[in-house]
């Protein structure tokens, strides 16, 4: 099984629908992230969470919300999807603190491609 | 705020040849990490190589090496003996070494699409 699992892998929906993208990890990492990838723009940070009680907005959080249900689970919601939210969404995890192994390396999920018609 | 710039949207290399992808960044910090990620058509983000700013020695991973010029804020990736499987999008990324607040989040460049010709 993958270390970071995203569901669904692909989703087509209509404008105005509520969509949830889910992410779970088996790495035991404290930190989890949601990124959005658009062609020619690279990856941009939507939200990040350093632990269950710590959730922070990233660069492009408008129109999105998140929930950290447990250390291993971090979901991204689009309350009312719009076409310009069509993109590839990545969940990622990392350990925290420089003393911990891999503290500064992000592990990515396989991505969720969302199309909003 | 930190920024990462990849000035080459697309690059092409002949199989078995060497290619260098450019990356520059802007920061006022002295302690940070730099990364190159590869994204093949499968869209998985794969870590290629990592450089710690306080280490002067350039990182190397098999056929992949970097030229890290801290004063110039430059971090280029060299791929030697290019293979067809190297064809992918390559992203340069910056991460502050601090872990408080927003520090520690990965900031990406816009990517360079590498094609490998047989």
mmCIF file of C-alpha atoms in Angstrom:
data_model
loop_
_atom_site.group_PDB
_atom_site.id
_atom_site.type_symbol
_atom_site.label_atom_id
_atom_site.label_comp_id
_atom_site.label_asym_id
_atom_site.label_seq_id
_atom_site.Cartn_x
_atom_site.Cartn_y
_atom_site.Cartn_z
ATOM 1 C CA UNK A 1 0.000 0.000 0.000
ATOM 2 C CA UNK A 2 1.101 3.555 -0.696
ATOM 3 C CA UNK A 3 2.444 5.673 2.171
ATOM 4 C CA UNK A 4 0.085 8.509 1.236
ATOM 5 C CA UNK A 5 -3.253 7.556 -0.285
ATOM 6 C CA UNK A 6 -5.581 9.978 -1.986
ATOM 7 C CA UNK A 7 -9.179 9.308 -2.969
ATOM 8 C CA UNK A 8 -10.671 9.686 -5.467
ATOM 9 C CA UNK A 9 -7.943 9.553 -8.128
ATOM 10 C CA UNK A 10 -10.202 11.224 -10.652
ATOM 11 C CA UNK A 11 -13.497 13.023 -10.281
ATOM 12 C CA UNK A 12 -15.774 14.923 -12.619
ATOM 13 C CA UNK A 13 -18.431 17.095 -11.048
ATOM 14 C CA UNK A 14 -20.714 19.994 -11.835
ATOM 15 C CA UNK A 15 -20.612 23.602 -10.776
ATOM 16 C CA UNK A 16 -22.125 24.134 -7.348
ATOM 17 C CA UNK A 17 -21.597 20.610 -6.076
ATOM 18 C CA UNK A 18 -19.815 19.865 -2.806
ATOM 19 C CA UNK A 19 -16.694 17.788 -3.226
ATOM 20 C CA UNK A 20 -14.417 16.161 -0.687
ATOM 21 C CA UNK A 21 -10.929 14.873 -1.436
ATOM 22 C CA UNK A 22 -9.520 12.547 1.149
ATOM 23 C CA UNK A 23 -5.978 11.806 2.190
ATOM 24 C CA UNK A 24 -4.627 9.199 4.562
ATOM 25 C CA UNK A 25 -1.041 8.353 5.465
ATOM 26 C CA UNK A 26 0.823 5.507 7.114
ATOM 27 C CA UNK A 27 4.091 7.416 7.591
ATOM 28 C CA UNK A 28 3.250 8.556 11.103
ATOM 29 C CA UNK A 29 4.051 12.124 10.083
ATOM 30 C CA UNK A 30 2.707 15.087 12.019
ATOM 31 C CA UNK A 31 2.472 17.492 9.119
ATOM 32 C CA UNK A 32 0.048 17.266 6.241
ATOM 33 C CA UNK A 33 -0.463 19.540 3.250
ATOM 34 C CA UNK A 34 -2.815 20.112 0.346
ATOM 35 C CA UNK A 35 -1.365 21.503 -2.862
ATOM 36 C CA UNK A 36 -2.982 22.407 -6.139
ATOM 37 C CA UNK A 37 -1.213 22.013 -9.488
ATOM 38 C CA UNK A 38 -2.186 23.956 -12.584
ATOM 39 C CA UNK A 39 -0.331 23.792 -15.913
ATOM 40 C CA UNK A 40 2.399 26.427 -16.057
ATOM 41 C CA UNK A 41 1.910 27.441 -12.418
ATOM 42 C CA UNK A 42 3.646 24.675 -10.513
ATOM 43 C CA UNK A 43 2.242 23.587 -7.150
ATOM 44 C CA UNK A 44 0.618 26.056 -4.810
ATOM 45 C CA UNK A 45 -0.209 25.484 -1.162
ATOM 46 C CA UNK A 46 -3.887 25.486 -0.184
ATOM 47 C CA UNK A 47 -3.844 24.456 3.485
ATOM 48 C CA UNK A 48 -1.436 22.821 5.877
ATOM 49 C CA UNK A 49 -1.690 21.218 9.287
ATOM 50 C CA UNK A 50 1.120 20.659 11.777
ATOM 51 C CA UNK A 51 -1.027 18.499 14.028
ATOM 52 C CA UNK A 52 -4.685 17.668 14.640
ATOM 53 C CA UNK A 53 -5.358 20.983 16.385
ATOM 54 C CA UNK A 54 -3.248 23.167 14.125
ATOM 55 C CA UNK A 55 -4.624 24.092 10.691
ATOM 56 C CA UNK A 56 -3.360 26.979 8.622
ATOM 57 C CA UNK A 57 -4.256 28.684 5.381
ATOM 58 C CA UNK A 58 -1.807 28.544 2.536
ATOM 59 C CA UNK A 59 -1.339 30.734 -0.497
ATOM 60 C CA UNK A 60 -4.686 29.978 -2.185
ATOM 61 C CA UNK A 61 -7.208 28.915 0.479
ATOM 62 C CA UNK A 62 -10.252 30.835 -0.785
ATOM 63 C CA UNK A 63 -13.041 28.465 -1.806
ATOM 64 C CA UNK A 64 -11.555 25.537 0.121
ATOM 65 C CA UNK A 65 -11.819 24.126 3.620
ATOM 66 C CA UNK A 66 -10.028 21.276 5.364
ATOM 67 C CA UNK A 67 -10.509 18.881 8.224
ATOM 68 C CA UNK A 68 -7.816 16.986 10.120
ATOM 69 C CA UNK A 69 -9.826 14.085 11.477
ATOM 70 C CA UNK A 70 -6.827 12.290 12.937
ATOM 71 C CA UNK A 71 -3.081 12.397 12.691
ATOM 72 C CA UNK A 72 -3.295 10.175 9.640
ATOM 73 C CA UNK A 73 -6.232 11.815 7.856
ATOM 74 C CA UNK A 74 -6.557 15.211 6.202
ATOM 75 C CA UNK A 75 -9.436 16.003 3.876
ATOM 76 C CA UNK A 76 -9.987 18.914 1.509
ATOM 77 C CA UNK A 77 -13.480 20.185 0.721
ATOM 78 C CA UNK A 78 -14.854 22.387 -1.999
ATOM 79 C CA UNK A 79 -18.191 23.578 -0.625
ATOM 80 C CA UNK A 80 -19.486 24.794 -3.977
ATOM 81 C CA UNK A 81 -17.196 23.797 -6.818
ATOM 82 C CA UNK A 82 -16.535 26.174 -9.696
ATOM 83 C CA UNK A 83 -14.814 25.514 -13.042
ATOM 84 C CA UNK A 84 -11.604 27.357 -12.142
ATOM 85 C CA UNK A 85 -11.070 24.811 -9.382
ATOM 86 C CA UNK A 86 -10.398 22.237 -12.081
ATOM 87 C CA UNK A 87 -6.881 21.087 -11.255
ATOM 88 C CA UNK A 88 -4.680 18.283 -9.968
ATOM 89 C CA UNK A 89 -4.668 18.176 -6.177
ATOM 90 C CA UNK A 90 -1.875 16.688 -4.120
ATOM 91 C CA UNK A 91 -1.754 15.697 -0.496
ATOM 92 C CA UNK A 92 1.673 15.505 1.113
ATOM 93 C CA UNK A 93 3.131 14.711 4.513
ATOM 94 C CA UNK A 94 6.329 15.384 6.394
ATOM 95 C CA UNK A 95 7.770 14.852 9.808
ATOM 96 C CA UNK A 96 8.373 17.926 11.961
ATOM 97 C CA UNK A 97 11.587 19.193 13.472
ATOM 98 C CA UNK A 98 15.112 18.887 12.173
ATOM 99 C CA UNK A 99 16.041 16.189 14.647
ATOM 100 C CA UNK A 100 13.619 13.669 13.179
ATOM 101 C CA UNK A 101 14.494 11.587 10.170
ATOM 102 C CA UNK A 102 13.180 12.973 6.938
ATOM 103 C CA UNK A 103 12.057 16.134 8.653
ATOM 104 C CA UNK A 104 12.446 18.226 5.597
ATOM 105 C CA UNK A 105 11.286 15.847 2.888
ATOM 106 C CA UNK A 106 7.694 15.814 1.697
ATOM 107 C CA UNK A 107 6.062 12.558 0.652
ATOM 108 C CA UNK A 108 3.336 13.051 -1.913
ATOM 109 C CA UNK A 109 0.226 11.099 -2.723
ATOM 110 C CA UNK A 110 -0.558 10.131 -6.309
ATOM 111 C CA UNK A 111 -2.819 13.128 -6.855
ATOM 112 C CA UNK A 112 -6.544 13.638 -7.378
ATOM 113 C CA UNK A 113 -7.595 15.082 -10.694
ATOM 114 C CA UNK A 114 -10.744 17.152 -10.328
ATOM 115 C CA UNK A 115 -12.768 18.459 -13.242
ATOM 116 C CA UNK A 116 -15.575 20.917 -12.588
ATOM 117 C CA UNK A 117 -17.974 21.354 -15.497
ATOM 118 C CA UNK B 1 8.529 36.087 0.772
ATOM 119 C CA UNK B 2 10.626 33.451 -0.894
ATOM 120 C CA UNK B 3 10.264 32.812 -4.614
ATOM 121 C CA UNK B 4 11.575 30.114 -6.939
ATOM 122 C CA UNK B 5 12.118 30.731 -10.641
ATOM 123 C CA UNK B 6 12.633 28.168 -13.374
ATOM 124 C CA UNK B 7 13.383 30.094 -16.539
ATOM 125 C CA UNK B 8 13.183 27.159 -18.953
ATOM 126 C CA UNK B 9 9.582 26.010 -19.539
ATOM 127 C CA UNK B 10 10.813 23.228 -21.828
ATOM 128 C CA UNK B 11 14.095 21.487 -22.501
ATOM 129 C CA UNK B 12 15.140 18.682 -24.787
ATOM 130 C CA UNK B 13 18.092 16.297 -24.638
ATOM 131 C CA UNK B 14 19.371 13.423 -26.736
ATOM 132 C CA UNK B 15 19.476 10.047 -25.054
ATOM 133 C CA UNK B 16 22.843 9.435 -23.336
ATOM 134 C CA UNK B 17 23.692 13.134 -23.379
ATOM 135 C CA UNK B 18 23.855 15.561 -20.455
ATOM 136 C CA UNK B 19 21.338 18.304 -19.720
ATOM 137 C CA UNK B 20 21.213 21.036 -17.089
ATOM 138 C CA UNK B 21 18.000 22.518 -15.732
ATOM 139 C CA UNK B 22 18.186 25.971 -14.177
ATOM 140 C CA UNK B 23 16.653 27.241 -10.964
ATOM 141 C CA UNK B 24 17.110 30.493 -9.083
ATOM 142 C CA UNK B 25 15.514 31.527 -5.843
ATOM 143 C CA UNK B 26 15.129 34.590 -3.733
ATOM 144 C CA UNK B 27 15.373 34.556 0.052
ATOM 145 C CA UNK B 28 16.785 36.564 2.922
ATOM 146 C CA UNK B 29 17.313 33.446 5.010
ATOM 147 C CA UNK B 30 20.644 31.729 5.458
ATOM 148 C CA UNK B 31 19.431 28.282 6.488
ATOM 149 C CA UNK B 32 17.178 26.420 4.098
ATOM 150 C CA UNK B 33 16.772 23.368 1.902
ATOM 151 C CA UNK B 34 16.487 23.052 -1.857
ATOM 152 C CA UNK B 35 14.923 20.189 -3.759
ATOM 153 C CA UNK B 36 14.366 18.878 -7.224
ATOM 154 C CA UNK B 37 11.200 16.850 -7.789
ATOM 155 C CA UNK B 38 10.378 14.838 -10.881
ATOM 156 C CA UNK B 39 6.826 14.374 -12.148
ATOM 157 C CA UNK B 40 6.541 11.743 -14.894
ATOM 158 C CA UNK B 41 3.338 11.244 -16.905
ATOM 159 C CA UNK B 42 2.040 9.063 -14.066
ATOM 160 C CA UNK B 43 1.832 12.463 -12.217
ATOM 161 C CA UNK B 44 3.495 11.095 -9.071
ATOM 162 C CA UNK B 45 5.837 13.611 -7.430
ATOM 163 C CA UNK B 46 9.210 11.942 -6.918
ATOM 164 C CA UNK B 47 12.088 13.460 -4.958
ATOM 165 C CA UNK B 48 15.205 13.512 -7.107
ATOM 166 C CA UNK B 49 17.750 15.272 -4.939
ATOM 167 C CA UNK B 50 18.042 17.496 -1.884
ATOM 168 C CA UNK B 51 20.585 20.135 -0.898
ATOM 169 C CA UNK B 52 21.059 21.624 2.543
ATOM 170 C CA UNK B 53 22.159 25.259 2.348
ATOM 171 C CA UNK B 54 24.760 24.987 5.079
ATOM 172 C CA UNK B 55 26.550 22.220 3.210
ATOM 173 C CA UNK B 56 28.902 23.572 0.581
ATOM 174 C CA UNK B 57 29.340 20.219 -1.123
ATOM 175 C CA UNK B 58 26.995 19.703 -4.044
ATOM 176 C CA UNK B 59 24.551 16.833 -3.633
ATOM 177 C CA UNK B 60 24.751 13.858 -5.976
ATOM 178 C CA UNK B 61 22.387 10.935 -6.548
ATOM 179 C CA UNK B 62 23.636 8.541 -9.215
ATOM 180 C CA UNK B 63 23.223 10.345 -12.578
ATOM 181 C CA UNK B 64 21.735 13.429 -10.935
ATOM 182 C CA UNK B 65 23.837 16.193 -9.445
ATOM 183 C CA UNK B 66 23.348 19.808 -8.533
ATOM 184 C CA UNK B 67 25.394 22.962 -8.858
ATOM 185 C CA UNK B 68 24.527 24.939 -5.738
ATOM 186 C CA UNK B 69 25.750 28.529 -5.778
ATOM 187 C CA UNK B 70 24.536 30.051 -2.512
ATOM 188 C CA UNK B 71 25.772 33.580 -3.130
ATOM 189 C CA UNK B 72 24.173 33.643 -6.553
ATOM 190 C CA UNK B 73 21.030 31.886 -5.220
ATOM 191 C CA UNK B 74 21.254 29.361 -7.997
ATOM 192 C CA UNK B 75 20.466 25.645 -7.848
ATOM 193 C CA UNK B 76 20.771 23.856 -11.178
ATOM 194 C CA UNK B 77 20.188 20.158 -11.809
ATOM 195 C CA UNK B 78 22.472 18.181 -14.096
ATOM 196 C CA UNK B 79 21.283 14.891 -15.535
ATOM 197 C CA UNK B 80 24.082 12.800 -17.009
ATOM 198 C CA UNK B 81 23.656 9.934 -19.465
ATOM 199 C CA UNK B 82 20.014 10.871 -20.022
ATOM 200 C CA UNK B 83 17.566 8.028 -20.340
ATOM 201 C CA UNK B 84 14.109 7.854 -21.880
ATOM 202 C CA UNK B 85 12.695 7.414 -18.392
ATOM 203 C CA UNK B 86 14.022 10.818 -17.399
ATOM 204 C CA UNK B 87 11.375 12.493 -19.530
ATOM 205 C CA UNK B 88 9.161 14.373 -17.081
ATOM 206 C CA UNK B 89 8.320 17.699 -15.515
ATOM 207 C CA UNK B 90 11.001 18.813 -13.093
ATOM 208 C CA UNK B 91 10.218 21.151 -10.234
ATOM 209 C CA UNK B 92 12.684 23.078 -8.162
ATOM 210 C CA UNK B 93 11.520 23.795 -4.612
ATOM 211 C CA UNK B 94 12.644 25.790 -1.583
ATOM 212 C CA UNK B 95 11.971 25.150 2.073
ATOM 213 C CA UNK B 96 13.014 27.197 5.058
ATOM 214 C CA UNK B 97 14.900 25.233 7.692
ATOM 215 C CA UNK B 98 12.717 26.706 10.447
ATOM 216 C CA UNK B 99 9.622 24.821 11.496
ATOM 217 C CA UNK B 100 7.554 27.462 13.227
ATOM 218 C CA UNK B 101 4.607 29.206 11.638
ATOM 219 C CA UNK B 102 4.594 29.016 7.864
ATOM 220 C CA UNK B 103 8.243 28.097 7.719
ATOM 221 C CA UNK B 104 8.880 24.631 6.531
ATOM 222 C CA UNK B 105 6.340 24.762 3.720
ATOM 223 C CA UNK B 106 7.619 23.878 0.273
ATOM 224 C CA UNK B 107 7.661 26.653 -2.334
ATOM 225 C CA UNK B 108 7.758 25.420 -5.925
ATOM 226 C CA UNK B 109 8.923 26.838 -9.215
ATOM 227 C CA UNK B 110 6.652 26.530 -12.230
ATOM 228 C CA UNK B 111 8.499 23.569 -13.650
ATOM 229 C CA UNK B 112 10.578 22.564 -16.666
ATOM 230 C CA UNK B 113 9.292 19.929 -19.066
ATOM 231 C CA UNK B 114 12.152 17.691 -20.160
ATOM 232 C CA UNK B 115 11.913 15.626 -23.327
ATOM 233 C CA UNK B 116 14.424 12.887 -24.116
ATOM 234 C CA UNK B 117 14.975 12.017 -27.766
ATOM 235 C CA UNK B 118 15.997 8.455 -28.675
#
